[in-house]
Structure formats: structure tokens, C-alpha cells
Short mmCIF file of C-alpha atoms and ligand atoms in Angstrom, two decimals:
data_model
loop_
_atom_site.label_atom_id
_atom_site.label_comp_id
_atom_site.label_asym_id
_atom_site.label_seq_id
_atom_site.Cartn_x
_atom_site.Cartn_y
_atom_site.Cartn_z
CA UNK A 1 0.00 0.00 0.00
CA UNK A 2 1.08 3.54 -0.88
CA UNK A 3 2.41 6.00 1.80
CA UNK A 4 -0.90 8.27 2.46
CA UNK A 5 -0.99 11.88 1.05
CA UNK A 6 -2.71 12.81 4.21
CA UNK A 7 0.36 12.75 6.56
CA UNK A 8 2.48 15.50 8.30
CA UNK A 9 5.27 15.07 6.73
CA UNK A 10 4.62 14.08 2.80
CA UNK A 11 1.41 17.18 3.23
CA UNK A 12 4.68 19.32 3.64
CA UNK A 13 6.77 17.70 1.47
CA UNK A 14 4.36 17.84 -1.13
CA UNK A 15 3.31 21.67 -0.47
CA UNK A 16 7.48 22.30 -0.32
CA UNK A 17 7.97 20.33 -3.76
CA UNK A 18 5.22 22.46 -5.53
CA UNK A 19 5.75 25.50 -3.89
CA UNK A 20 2.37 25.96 -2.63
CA UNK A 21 1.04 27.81 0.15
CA UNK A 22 -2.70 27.76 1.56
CA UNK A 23 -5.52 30.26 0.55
CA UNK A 24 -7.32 30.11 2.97
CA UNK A 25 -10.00 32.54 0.98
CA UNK A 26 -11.22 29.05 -0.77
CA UNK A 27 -11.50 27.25 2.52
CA UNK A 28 -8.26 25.72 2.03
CA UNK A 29 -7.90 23.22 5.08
CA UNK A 30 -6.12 19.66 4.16
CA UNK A 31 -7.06 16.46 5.90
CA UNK A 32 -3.79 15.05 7.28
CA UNK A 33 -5.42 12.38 9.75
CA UNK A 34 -5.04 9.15 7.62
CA UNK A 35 -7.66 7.15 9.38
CA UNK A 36 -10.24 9.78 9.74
CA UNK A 37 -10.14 9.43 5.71
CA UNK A 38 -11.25 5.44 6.83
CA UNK A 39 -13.78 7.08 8.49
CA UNK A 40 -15.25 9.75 6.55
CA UNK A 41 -15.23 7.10 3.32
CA UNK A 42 -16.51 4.30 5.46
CA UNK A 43 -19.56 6.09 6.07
CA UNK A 44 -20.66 6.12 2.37
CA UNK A 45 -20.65 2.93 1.72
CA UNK A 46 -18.31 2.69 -1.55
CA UNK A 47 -18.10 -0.21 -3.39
CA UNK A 48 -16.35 -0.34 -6.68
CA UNK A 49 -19.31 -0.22 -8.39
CA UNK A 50 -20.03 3.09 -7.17
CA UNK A 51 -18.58 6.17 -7.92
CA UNK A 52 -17.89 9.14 -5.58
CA UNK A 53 -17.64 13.03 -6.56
CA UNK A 54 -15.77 15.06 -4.64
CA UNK A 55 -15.76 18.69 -4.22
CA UNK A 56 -12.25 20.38 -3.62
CA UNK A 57 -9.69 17.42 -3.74
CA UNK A 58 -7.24 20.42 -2.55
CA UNK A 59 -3.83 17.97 -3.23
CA UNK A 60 -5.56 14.64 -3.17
CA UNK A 61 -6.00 13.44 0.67
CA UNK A 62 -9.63 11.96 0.45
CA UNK A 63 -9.33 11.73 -3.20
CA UNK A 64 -6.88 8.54 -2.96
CA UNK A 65 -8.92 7.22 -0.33
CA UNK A 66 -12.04 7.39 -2.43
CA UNK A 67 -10.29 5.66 -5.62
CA UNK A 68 -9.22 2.67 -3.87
CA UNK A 69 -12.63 2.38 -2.63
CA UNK A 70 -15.05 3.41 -5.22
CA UNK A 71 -15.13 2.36 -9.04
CA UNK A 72 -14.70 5.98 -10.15
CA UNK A 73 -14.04 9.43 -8.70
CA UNK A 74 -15.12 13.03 -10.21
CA UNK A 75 -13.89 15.88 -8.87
CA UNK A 76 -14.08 19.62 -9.01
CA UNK A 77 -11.40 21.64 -8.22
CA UNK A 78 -11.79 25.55 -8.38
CA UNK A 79 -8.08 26.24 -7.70
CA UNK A 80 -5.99 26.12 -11.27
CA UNK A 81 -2.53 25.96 -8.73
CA UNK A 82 -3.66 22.61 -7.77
CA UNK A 83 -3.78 20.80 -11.04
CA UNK A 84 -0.54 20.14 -11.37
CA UNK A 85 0.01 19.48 -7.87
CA UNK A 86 -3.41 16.45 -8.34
CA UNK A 87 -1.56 15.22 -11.39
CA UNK A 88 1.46 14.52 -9.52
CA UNK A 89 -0.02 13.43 -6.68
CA UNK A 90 -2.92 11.13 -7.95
CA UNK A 91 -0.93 9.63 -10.64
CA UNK A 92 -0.97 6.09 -9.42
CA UNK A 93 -4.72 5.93 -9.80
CA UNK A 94 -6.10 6.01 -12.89
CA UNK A 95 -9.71 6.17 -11.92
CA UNK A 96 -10.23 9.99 -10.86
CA UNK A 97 -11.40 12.76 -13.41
CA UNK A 98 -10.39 16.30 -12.14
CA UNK A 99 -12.29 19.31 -13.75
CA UNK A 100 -10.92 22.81 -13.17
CA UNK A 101 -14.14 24.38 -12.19
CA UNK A 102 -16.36 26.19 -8.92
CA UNK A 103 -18.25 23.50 -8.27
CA UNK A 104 -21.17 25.77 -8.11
CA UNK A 105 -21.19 27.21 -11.86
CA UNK A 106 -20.06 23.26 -13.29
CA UNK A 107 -22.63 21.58 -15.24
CA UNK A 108 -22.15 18.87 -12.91
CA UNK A 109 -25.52 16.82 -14.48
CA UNK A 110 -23.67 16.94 -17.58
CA UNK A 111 -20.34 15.93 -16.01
CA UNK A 112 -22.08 12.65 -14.89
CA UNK A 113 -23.51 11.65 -18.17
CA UNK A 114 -19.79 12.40 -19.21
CA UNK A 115 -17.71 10.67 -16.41
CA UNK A 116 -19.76 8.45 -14.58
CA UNK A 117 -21.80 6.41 -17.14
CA UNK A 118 -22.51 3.08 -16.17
CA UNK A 119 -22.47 3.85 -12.51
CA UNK A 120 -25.54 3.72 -11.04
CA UNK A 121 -24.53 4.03 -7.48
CA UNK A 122 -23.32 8.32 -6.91
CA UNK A 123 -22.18 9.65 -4.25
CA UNK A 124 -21.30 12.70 -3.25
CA UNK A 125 -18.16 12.47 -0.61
CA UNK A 126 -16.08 15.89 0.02
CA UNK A 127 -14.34 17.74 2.79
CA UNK A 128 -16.16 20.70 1.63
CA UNK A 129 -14.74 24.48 2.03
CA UNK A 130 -16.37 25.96 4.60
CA UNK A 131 -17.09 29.57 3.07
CA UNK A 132 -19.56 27.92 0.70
CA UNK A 133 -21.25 25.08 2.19
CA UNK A 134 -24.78 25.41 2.02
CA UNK A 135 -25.17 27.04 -1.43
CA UNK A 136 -23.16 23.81 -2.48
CA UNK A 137 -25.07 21.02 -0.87
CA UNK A 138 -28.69 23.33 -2.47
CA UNK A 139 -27.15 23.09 -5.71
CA UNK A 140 -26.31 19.54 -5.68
CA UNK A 141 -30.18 19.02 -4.10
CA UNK A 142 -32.12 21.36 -5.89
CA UNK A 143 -30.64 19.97 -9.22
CA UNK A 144 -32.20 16.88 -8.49
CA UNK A 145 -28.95 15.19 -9.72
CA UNK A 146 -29.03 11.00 -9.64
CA UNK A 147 -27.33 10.81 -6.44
CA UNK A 148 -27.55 8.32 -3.51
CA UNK A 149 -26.78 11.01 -1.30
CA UNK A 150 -24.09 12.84 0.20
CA UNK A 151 -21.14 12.70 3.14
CA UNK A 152 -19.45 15.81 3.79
CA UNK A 153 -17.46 17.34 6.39
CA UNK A 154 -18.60 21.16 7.77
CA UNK A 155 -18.26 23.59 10.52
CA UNK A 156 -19.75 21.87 13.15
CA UNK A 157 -22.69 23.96 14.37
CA UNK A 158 -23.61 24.13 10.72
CA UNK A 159 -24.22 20.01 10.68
CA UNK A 160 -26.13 20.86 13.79
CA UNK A 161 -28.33 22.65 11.80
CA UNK A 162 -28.89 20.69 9.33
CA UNK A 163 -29.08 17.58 11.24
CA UNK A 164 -31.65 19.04 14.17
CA UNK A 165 -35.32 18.00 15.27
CA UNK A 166 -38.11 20.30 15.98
CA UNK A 167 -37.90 21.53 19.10
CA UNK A 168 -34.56 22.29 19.79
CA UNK A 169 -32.42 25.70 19.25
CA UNK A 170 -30.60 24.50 16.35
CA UNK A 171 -33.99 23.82 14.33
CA UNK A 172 -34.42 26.15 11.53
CA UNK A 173 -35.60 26.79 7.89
CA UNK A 174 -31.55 25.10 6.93
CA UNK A 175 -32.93 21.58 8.94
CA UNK A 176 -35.95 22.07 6.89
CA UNK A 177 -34.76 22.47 3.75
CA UNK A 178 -32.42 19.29 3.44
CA UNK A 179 -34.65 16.96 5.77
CA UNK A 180 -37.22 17.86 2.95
CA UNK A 181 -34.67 16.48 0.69
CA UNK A 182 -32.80 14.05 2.84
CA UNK A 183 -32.85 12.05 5.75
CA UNK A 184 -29.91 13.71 7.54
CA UNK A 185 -28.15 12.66 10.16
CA UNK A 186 -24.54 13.38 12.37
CA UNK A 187 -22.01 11.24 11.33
CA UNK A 188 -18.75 11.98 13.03
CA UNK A 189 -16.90 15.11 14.62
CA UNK A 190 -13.83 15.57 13.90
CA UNK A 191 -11.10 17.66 16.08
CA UNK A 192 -9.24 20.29 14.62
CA UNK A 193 -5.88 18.55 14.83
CA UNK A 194 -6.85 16.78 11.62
CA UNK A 195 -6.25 19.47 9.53
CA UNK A 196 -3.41 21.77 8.00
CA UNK A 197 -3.93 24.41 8.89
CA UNK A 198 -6.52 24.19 11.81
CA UNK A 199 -9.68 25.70 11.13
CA UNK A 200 -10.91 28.24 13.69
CA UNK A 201 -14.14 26.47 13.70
CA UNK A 202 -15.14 22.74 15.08
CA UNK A 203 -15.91 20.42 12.30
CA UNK A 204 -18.21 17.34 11.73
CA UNK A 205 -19.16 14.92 9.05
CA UNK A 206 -22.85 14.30 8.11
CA UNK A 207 -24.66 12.32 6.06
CA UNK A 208 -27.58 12.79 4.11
CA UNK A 209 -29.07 10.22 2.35
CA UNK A 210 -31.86 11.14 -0.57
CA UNK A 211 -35.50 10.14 0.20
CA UNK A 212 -37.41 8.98 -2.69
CA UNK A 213 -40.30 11.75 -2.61
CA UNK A 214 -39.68 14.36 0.00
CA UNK A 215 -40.80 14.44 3.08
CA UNK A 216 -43.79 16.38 2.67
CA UNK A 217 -46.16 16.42 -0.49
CA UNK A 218 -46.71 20.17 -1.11
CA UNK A 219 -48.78 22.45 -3.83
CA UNK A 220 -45.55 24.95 -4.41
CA UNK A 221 -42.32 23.67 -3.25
CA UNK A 222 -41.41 27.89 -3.60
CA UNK A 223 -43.94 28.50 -1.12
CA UNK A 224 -43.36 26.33 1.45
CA UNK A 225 -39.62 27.54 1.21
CA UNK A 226 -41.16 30.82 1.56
CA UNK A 227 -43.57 29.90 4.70
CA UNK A 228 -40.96 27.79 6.43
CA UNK A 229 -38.11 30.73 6.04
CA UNK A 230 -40.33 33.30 7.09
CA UNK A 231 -41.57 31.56 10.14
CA UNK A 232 -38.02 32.01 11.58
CA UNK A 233 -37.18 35.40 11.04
CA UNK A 234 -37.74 36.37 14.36
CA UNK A 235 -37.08 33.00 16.76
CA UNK A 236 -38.20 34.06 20.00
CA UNK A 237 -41.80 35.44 17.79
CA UNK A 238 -44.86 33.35 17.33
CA UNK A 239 -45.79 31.73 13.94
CA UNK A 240 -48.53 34.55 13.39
CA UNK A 241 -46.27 37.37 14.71
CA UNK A 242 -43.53 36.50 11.73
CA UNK A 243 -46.16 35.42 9.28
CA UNK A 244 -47.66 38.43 10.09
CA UNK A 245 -44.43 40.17 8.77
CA UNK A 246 -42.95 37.85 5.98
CA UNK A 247 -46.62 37.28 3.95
CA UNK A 248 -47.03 39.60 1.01
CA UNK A 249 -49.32 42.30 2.92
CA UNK A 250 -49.75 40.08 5.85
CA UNK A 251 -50.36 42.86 8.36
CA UNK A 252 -53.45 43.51 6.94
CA UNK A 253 -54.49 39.90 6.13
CA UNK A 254 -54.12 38.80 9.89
CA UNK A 255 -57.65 37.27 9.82
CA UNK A 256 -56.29 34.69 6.82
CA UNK A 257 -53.38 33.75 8.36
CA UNK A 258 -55.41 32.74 11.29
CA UNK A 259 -58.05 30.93 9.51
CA UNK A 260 -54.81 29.39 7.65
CA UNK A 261 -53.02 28.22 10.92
CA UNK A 262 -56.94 27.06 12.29
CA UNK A 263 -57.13 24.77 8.99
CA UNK A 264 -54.01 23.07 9.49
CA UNK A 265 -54.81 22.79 13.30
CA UNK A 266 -51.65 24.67 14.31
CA UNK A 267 -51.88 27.04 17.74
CA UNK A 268 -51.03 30.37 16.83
CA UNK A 269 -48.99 31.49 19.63
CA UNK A 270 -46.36 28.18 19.14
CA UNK A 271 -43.58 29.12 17.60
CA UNK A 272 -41.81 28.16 14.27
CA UNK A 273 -39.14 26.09 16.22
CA UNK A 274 -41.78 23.50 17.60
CA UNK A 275 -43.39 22.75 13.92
CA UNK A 276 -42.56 19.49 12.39
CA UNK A 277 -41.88 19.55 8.39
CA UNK A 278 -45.62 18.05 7.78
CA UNK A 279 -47.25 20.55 10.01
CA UNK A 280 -44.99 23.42 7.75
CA UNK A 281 -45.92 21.65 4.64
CA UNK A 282 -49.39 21.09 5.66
CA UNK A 283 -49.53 25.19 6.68
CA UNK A 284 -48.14 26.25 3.50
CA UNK A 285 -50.84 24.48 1.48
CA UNK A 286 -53.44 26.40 3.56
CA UNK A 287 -51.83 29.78 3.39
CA UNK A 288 -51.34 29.35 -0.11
CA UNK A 289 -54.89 29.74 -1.59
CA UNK A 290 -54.70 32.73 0.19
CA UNK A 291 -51.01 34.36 -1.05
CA UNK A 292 -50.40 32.81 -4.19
N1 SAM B 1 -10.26 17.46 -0.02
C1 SAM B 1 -9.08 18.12 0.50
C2 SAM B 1 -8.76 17.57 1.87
O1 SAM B 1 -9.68 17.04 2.51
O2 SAM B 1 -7.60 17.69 2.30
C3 SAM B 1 -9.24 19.64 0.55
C4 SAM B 1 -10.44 20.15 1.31
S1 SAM B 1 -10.43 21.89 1.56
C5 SAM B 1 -11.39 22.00 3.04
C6 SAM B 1 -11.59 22.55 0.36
C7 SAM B 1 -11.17 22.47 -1.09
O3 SAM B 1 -12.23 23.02 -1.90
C8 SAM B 1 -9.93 23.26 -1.48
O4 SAM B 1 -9.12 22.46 -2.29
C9 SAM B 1 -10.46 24.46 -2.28
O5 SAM B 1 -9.55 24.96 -3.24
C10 SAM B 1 -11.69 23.86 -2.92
N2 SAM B 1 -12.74 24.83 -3.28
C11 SAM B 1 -13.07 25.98 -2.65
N3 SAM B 1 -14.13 26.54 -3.22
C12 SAM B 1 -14.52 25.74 -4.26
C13 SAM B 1 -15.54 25.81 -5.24
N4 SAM B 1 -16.41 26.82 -5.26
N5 SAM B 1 -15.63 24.82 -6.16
C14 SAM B 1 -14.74 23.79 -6.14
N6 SAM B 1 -13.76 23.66 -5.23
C15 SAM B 1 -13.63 24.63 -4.30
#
């Protein structure tokens, strides 16, 4: 078996050898904890009749890990100084595609017709950079791409978020909007030691798995984005209070609202914190005779 790219020593030998230095504007934090790479890749299942894409391979670390594993890996690197530095790097593998691109203008649909035909089995596996992490994981939902799901690593109190139940602080329209999408759960967390250079910020892994239909069956997915967001503007308000605000004109149509929240058999004065995603979905479709 090959020495590990995620090491101390070859991480610095490698960064010394290309001359390259971190930007830590792109989130630029290398894994160099060999068997948290078990971990992380463990947890999504690979087999070589998968594939895995990765977002930000940064100089390889979890790539390597993720080709011995999976059948095929696709990733996309936004940083043009680490081409060369993947090519070197990854060349005793010859089942990775790189493509030089933000992952979040790629075609990345088109990239898996391209790529990955054949596999049936996707999934997306990334230590992802932490500027950018939930307008990456929409984009890969909202594009409705044929995925299995996904396993990335995050700041910490993010994957709280996005992992919580009603009824606790870290509930919000994020946990809503991928639990609509996913059945999401907390995977690992990971201490800062792992990296180079430490992030300021704790870090965990989840994992979100697709659901066949989401959660909820609503009239206008739009809406219900709409409803669930604005019934968390203000936390410590009620559900009326910040309907009240976020509804087109919804000072003046109080009385709706109320007959809206009556309908779906939701107490006015609870707030949006306690609502389960088929009491918001359920909402929405009343309110939306009466917005739309
Ligand atoms: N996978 C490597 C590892 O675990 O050591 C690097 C992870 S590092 C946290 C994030 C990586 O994402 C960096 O390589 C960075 O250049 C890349 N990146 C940042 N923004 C990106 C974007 N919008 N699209 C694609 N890659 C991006």
C-alpha cells in the first residue's frame, strides 16, 4: 500500500515540492489524519461499483482514499494551482477525473452523463470548504442530480443545523430544507488537529441520504420555502407574529393567516421552532390559496 498523502510530513513535502502555500480565501484546510479518511469514506458505503464526486480534492488526501474504494471518482477543483500538484499526486490511480471548475457554476448533471456512465450508485463524498457550504449542498439538491446522497465534512454547528429536530435551538428553515430532501443525520466530529492548517471552527461529518419523494407532499415547493423561512425570522416570535411580517401584505391579512393556521390545526402562539416539516408543509398548502 502507498504512503498516504494525508500525513504531516509528505502534506509538507508535497506543499514544499510544488511550492504551494494555503488560501485560505477558498476554505483551504487539508485532511492530514489518515484514518479519519477510513472514516469519513466508510460512512458512504463505496463499493467499486459506485462512484464518488468530490468537491475540492485540494492535493488529493480523500481523493486517494475514495479511488481505492469506489469504481470511479469526479472531482471539481476551483483552484488552477492545484492541477498540477493532483496530477502529480494522484498519478498512481487512474480512476479519478479532475475538472478545473467552482463547483457551483459546473454543469455537474452533464459531467455525470460524461464521467460516470454506467455507474448507477453516486455519491457525493467531500471535505467541503467551509465559506460555501450550504449554497453547495442546495445546488447539488435542488438539481435533483441522480445521487444516492451525500457525506461531507462542515463547521460543526452548521451540521447541527442541518441535522436538528423540531424543538430544539438548532432547528431552523436550513434543517428544513435538506430533511425535505434528505434524511440527515450526524455522522462523526472531527477535532481540529486533523487538519493543515486548523480551522478556527469545530468540524463534523454528516450524512444525508436522498428520500425517494420528500418528506412532505406540497402544492408549491417555492412557497413552502417561503412559509418555512419566514416563520423564523424572528425565533423568539410566534408563527402569526412572523407570518404576520414575511406574507405579502400580511399585516393587513391577519384574519387569513389565522383561519390558515386554524385549517391546518396549528396554535397560533407556538412558535416556528416546535413545527414538524408536515405541520410546515401542511400550513403552506393552507396559506397558499390565500397568497399565491
Ligand atoms: N479534499 C481536500 C482535503 O480534505 O484535504 C481539501 C479540502 S479543503 C477544506 C476545500 C477544497 O475546496 C480546497 O481544495 C479548495 O480549493 C476547494 N474549493 C473551494 N471553493 C470551491 C468551489 N467553489 N468549487 C470547487 N472547489 C472549491
Amino acid at each position: 500500500m502507498m504512503k498516504d498523502i494525508a500525513t504531516p510530513i509528505r502534506t509538507q513535502e508535497i506543499m514544499a515540492k510544488h511550492g504551494l502555500t494555503v488560501k485560505k480565501s477558498l476554505g483551504q484546510n487539508f485532511l492530514i489524519d489518515p484514518n479519519i479518511l477510513r472514516k469519513i469514506v466508510g460512512k458512504a458505503n463505496l463499493t467499486k461499483q459506485s462512484a464518488a464526486i468530490e468537491i475540492g480534492p485540494g492535493i488529493g488526501a480523500l481523493t486517494e482514499h475514495l479511488a481505492r474504494e469506489a469504481g470511479k471518482v469526479l472531482a471539481f477543483e476551483i483552484d488552477q494551482r492545484l492541477l498540477p500538484v493532483l496530477a502529480d499526486t494522484l498519478s498512481p490511480y487512474d480512476n479519478i477525473s479532475i475538472i478545473h471548475s467552482d463547483i457551483l457554476k459546473a454543469d455537474v448533471e452533464k459531467a455525470i452523463k460524461e464521467e460516470l456512465a454506467g455507474y448507477e450508485d453516486i455519491v457525493v463524498v467531500a471535505n467541503l470548504p467551509y465559506y460555501v457550504t450550504t449554497p453547495i449542498i442546495m445546488k447539488l439538491l435542488l438539481e435533483k442530480l441522480p445521487i444516492r446522497g451525500l457525506v461531507v465534512m462542515l463547521q460543526k454547528e452548521v451540521a447541527e443545523r442541518i441535522t436538528a429536530q423540531p424543538g430544539t435551538k438548532a432547528y431552523g428553515s436550513l434543517s428544513i430544507a435538506i430533511q425535505y430532501y434528505t434524511e440527515a443525520e450526524m455522522a462523526l466530529t472531527v477535532p481540529k488537529t486533523v487538519f493543515m492548517p486548523q480551522p478556527n471552527v469545530d468540524s463534523a461529518v454528516i450524512r444525508m441520504i436522498k428520500r425517494p419523494e420528500p418528506q412532505v407532499k406540497v402544492i408549491n415547493e417555492d412557497f413552502f420555502f417561503q412559509v418555512t423561512r419566514g416563520s423564523f425570522v424572528q425565533r423568539r416570535k410566534t408563527i402569526l407574529n412572523n407570518l404576520q411580517t414575511a406574507m405579502p401584505n400580511g399585516k393587513e391579512k391577519k384574519e387569513l393567516i389565522l383561519k390558515a393556521l386554524e385549517e391546518a390545526e396549528i396554535d397560533p402562539s407556538r412558535r416556528g421552532e416546535t413545527l414538524s416539516i408536515k405541520e410546515f408543509g401542511l400550513l403552506a398548502d393552507k396559506l397558499y390559496p390565500y397568497f399565491a
